[in-house]
mmCIF file of C-alpha atoms in Angstrom:
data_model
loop_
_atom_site.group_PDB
_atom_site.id
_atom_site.type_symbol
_atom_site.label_atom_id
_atom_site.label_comp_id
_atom_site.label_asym_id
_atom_site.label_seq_id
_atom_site.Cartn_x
_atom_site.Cartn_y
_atom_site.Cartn_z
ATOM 1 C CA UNK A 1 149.573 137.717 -113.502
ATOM 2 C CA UNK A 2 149.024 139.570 -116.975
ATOM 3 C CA UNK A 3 145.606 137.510 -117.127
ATOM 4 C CA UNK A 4 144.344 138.460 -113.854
ATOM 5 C CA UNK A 5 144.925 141.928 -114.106
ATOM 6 C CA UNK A 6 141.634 143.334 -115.863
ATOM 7 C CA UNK A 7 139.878 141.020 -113.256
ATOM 8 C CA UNK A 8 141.930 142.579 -110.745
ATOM 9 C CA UNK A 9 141.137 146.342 -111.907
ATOM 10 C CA UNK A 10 137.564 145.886 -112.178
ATOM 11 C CA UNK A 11 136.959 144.550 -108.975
ATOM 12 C CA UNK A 12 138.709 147.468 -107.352
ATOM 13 C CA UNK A 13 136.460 149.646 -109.676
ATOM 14 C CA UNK A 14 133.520 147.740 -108.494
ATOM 15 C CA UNK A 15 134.321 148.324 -104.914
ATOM 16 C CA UNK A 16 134.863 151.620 -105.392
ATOM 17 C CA UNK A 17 131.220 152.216 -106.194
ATOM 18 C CA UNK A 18 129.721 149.982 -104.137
ATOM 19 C CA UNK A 19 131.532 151.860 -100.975
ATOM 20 C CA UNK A 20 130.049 155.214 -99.975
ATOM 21 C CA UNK A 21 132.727 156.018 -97.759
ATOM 22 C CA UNK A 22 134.694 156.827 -100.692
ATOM 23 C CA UNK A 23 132.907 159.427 -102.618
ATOM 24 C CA UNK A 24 133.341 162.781 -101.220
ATOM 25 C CA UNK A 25 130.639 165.044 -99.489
ATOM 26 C CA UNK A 26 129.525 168.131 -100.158
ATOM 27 C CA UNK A 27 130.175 170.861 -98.323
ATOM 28 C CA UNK A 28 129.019 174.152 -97.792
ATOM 29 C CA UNK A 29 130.792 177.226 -95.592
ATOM 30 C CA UNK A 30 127.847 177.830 -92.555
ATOM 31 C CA UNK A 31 127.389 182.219 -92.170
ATOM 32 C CA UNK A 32 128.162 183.837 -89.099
ATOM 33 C CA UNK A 33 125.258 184.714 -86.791
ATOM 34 C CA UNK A 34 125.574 188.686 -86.450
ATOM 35 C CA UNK A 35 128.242 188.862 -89.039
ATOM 36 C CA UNK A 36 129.001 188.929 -92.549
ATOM 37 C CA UNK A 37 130.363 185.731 -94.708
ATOM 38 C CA UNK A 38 131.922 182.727 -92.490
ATOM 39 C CA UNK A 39 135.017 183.131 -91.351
ATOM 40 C CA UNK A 40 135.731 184.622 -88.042
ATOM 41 C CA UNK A 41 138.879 185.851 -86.954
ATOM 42 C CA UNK A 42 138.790 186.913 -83.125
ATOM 43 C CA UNK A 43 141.772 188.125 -80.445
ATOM 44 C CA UNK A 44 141.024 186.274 -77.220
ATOM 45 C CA UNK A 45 139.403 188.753 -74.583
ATOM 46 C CA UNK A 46 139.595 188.779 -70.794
ATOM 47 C CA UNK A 47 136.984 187.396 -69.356
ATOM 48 C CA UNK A 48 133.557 188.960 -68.495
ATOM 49 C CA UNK A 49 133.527 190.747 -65.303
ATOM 50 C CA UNK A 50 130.158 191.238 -63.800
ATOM 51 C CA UNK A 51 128.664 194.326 -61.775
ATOM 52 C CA UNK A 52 126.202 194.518 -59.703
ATOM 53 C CA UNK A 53 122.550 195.198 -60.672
ATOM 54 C CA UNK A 54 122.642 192.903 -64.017
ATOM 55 C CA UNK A 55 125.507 195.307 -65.519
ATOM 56 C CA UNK A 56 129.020 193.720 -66.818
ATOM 57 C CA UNK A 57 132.389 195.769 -66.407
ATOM 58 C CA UNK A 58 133.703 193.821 -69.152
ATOM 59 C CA UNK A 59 132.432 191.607 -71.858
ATOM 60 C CA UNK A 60 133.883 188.808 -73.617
ATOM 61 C CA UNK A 61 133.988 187.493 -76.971
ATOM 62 C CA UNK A 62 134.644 183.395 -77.116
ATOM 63 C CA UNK A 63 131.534 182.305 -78.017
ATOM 64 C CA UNK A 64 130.766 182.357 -81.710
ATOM 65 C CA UNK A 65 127.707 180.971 -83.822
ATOM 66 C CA UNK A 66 127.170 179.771 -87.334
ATOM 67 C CA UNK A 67 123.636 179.354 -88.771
ATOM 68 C CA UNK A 68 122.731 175.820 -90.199
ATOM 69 C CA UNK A 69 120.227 176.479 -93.399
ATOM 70 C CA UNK A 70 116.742 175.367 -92.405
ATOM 71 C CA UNK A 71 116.239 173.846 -96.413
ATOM 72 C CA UNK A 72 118.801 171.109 -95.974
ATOM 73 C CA UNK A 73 120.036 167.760 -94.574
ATOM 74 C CA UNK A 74 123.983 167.481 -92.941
ATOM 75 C CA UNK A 75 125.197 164.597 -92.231
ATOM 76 C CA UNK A 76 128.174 166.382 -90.292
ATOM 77 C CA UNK A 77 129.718 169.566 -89.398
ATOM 78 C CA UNK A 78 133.245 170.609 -89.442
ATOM 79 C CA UNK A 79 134.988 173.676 -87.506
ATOM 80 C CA UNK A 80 138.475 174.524 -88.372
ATOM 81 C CA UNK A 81 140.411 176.841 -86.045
ATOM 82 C CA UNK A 82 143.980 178.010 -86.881
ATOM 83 C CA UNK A 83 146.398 180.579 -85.292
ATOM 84 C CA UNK A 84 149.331 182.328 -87.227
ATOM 85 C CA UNK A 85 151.063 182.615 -84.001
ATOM 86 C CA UNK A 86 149.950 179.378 -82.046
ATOM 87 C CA UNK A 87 148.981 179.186 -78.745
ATOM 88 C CA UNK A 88 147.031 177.138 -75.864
ATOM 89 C CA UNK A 89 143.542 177.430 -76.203
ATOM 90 C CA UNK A 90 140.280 176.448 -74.176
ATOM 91 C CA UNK A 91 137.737 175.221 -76.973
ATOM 92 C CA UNK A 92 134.032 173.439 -76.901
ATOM 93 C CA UNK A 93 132.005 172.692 -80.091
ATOM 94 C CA UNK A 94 127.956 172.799 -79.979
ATOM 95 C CA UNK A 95 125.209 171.647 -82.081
ATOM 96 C CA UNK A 96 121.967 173.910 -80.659
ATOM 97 C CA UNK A 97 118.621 172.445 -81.091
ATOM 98 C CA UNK A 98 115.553 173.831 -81.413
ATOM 99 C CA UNK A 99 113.821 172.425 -78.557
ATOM 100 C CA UNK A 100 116.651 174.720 -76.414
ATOM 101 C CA UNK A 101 118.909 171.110 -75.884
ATOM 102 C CA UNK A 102 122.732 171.455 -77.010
ATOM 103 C CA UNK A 103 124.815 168.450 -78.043
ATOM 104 C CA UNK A 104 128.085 168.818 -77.121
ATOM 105 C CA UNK A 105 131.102 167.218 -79.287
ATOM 106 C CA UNK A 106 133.908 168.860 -77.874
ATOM 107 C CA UNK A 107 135.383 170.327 -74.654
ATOM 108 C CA UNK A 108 139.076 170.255 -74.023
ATOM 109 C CA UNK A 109 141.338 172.791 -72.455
ATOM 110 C CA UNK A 110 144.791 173.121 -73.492
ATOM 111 C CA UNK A 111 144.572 172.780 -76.896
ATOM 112 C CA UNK A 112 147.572 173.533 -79.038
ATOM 113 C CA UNK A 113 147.590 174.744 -82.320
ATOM 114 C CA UNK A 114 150.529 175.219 -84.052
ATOM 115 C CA UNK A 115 151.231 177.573 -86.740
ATOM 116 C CA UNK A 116 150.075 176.239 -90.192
ATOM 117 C CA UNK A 117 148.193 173.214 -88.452
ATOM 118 C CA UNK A 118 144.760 174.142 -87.895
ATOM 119 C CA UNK A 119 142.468 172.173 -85.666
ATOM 120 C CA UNK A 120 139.538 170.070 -87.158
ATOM 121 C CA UNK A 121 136.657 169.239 -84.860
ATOM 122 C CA UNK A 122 133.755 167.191 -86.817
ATOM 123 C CA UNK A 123 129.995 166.584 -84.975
ATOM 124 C CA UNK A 124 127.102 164.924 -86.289
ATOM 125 C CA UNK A 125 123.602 165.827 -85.711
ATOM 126 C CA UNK A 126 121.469 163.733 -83.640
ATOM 127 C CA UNK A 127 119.826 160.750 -86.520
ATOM 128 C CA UNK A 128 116.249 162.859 -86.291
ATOM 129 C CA UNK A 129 117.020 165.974 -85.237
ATOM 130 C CA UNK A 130 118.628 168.938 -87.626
ATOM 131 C CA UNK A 131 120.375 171.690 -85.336
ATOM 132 C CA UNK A 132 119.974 175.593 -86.437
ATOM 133 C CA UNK A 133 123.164 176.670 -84.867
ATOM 134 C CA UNK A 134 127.047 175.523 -84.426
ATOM 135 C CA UNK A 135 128.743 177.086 -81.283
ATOM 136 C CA UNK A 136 132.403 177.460 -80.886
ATOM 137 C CA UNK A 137 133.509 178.368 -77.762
ATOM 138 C CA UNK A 138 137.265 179.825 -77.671
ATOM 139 C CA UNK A 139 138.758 181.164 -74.824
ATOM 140 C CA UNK A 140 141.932 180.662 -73.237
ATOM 141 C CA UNK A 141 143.199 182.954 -70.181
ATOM 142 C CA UNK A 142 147.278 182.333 -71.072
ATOM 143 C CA UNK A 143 146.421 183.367 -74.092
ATOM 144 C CA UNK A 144 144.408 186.883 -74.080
ATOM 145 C CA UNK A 145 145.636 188.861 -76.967
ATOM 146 C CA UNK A 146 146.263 185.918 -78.980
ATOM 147 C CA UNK A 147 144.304 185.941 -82.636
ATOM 148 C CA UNK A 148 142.497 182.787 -84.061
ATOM 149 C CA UNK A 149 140.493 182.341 -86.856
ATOM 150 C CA UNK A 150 137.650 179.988 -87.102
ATOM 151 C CA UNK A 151 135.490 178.317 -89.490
ATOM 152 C CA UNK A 152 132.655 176.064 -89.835
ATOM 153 C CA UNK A 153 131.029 174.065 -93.139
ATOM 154 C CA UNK A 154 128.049 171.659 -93.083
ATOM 155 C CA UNK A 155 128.464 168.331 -95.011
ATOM 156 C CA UNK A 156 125.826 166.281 -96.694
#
């Protein structure tokens, strides 16, 4: 066995980095649209209650956007959303496209997140098409009042 081992270590070298599923991206935090830096942390509204004559009574806050540099290439994008105190939540995930086309990647309601164990949602961009925006929609009626926070970077 003492013989084979240098063979042994080399080829698992060699496969190493041949395989580029092992070396690590690079990723970069996306900025808020209308915000500063790109983190969000947001208390779950009620919902919007429309008026008549175009007008809303109330106004609510679950969508957010983050804006994908024009000047580079991702491979993949990846939201994190975490809550100190947990809770149910109602959450979609959208790539936006120029040509006014979304690509959705998630939509479940009913999500729990527990304390200390965010949620990680990955997309990846259509093979010709680069998006300019990431939408996170985060809503959850059960749990108005309840805080999340919410992140998104873009991986090459």
């Amino acid at each position: 066995m003492s013989d084979l081992r240098p063979l042994l270590i080399t080829t698992v070298l060699i496969s190493f980095s041949l395989n580029p599923t092992v070396q690590a991206d690079t990723c970069i935090p996306l900025n808020l649209v209308g915000g500063q830096g790109s983190s969000v942390t947001k208390t779950v509204s009620q919902p919007t209650i429309p008026a008549p004559f175009g007008f809303n009574i109330t106004r609510n806050n679950w969508n957010t956007d983050w804006a994908v540099p024009g000047d580079r290439r991702f491979n993949r994008f990846v939201a994190t959303v975490s809550s100190d105190n947990g809770g149910t939540f109602d959450i979609r995930m959208y790539l936006k496209y120029s040509d006014q086309t979304a690509g959705e990647f998630f939509n479940q309601e009913g999500v729990k997140i527990v304390p200390n164990k965010p949620l990680v949602i990955t997309a990846q961009p259509r093979p010709d098409d680069e998006p300019y925006q990431v939408n996170l929609f985060v809503n959850g009626i059960a749990n108005i009042g309840n805080t999340y926070t919410a992140n998104v970077v873009g991986c090459q």
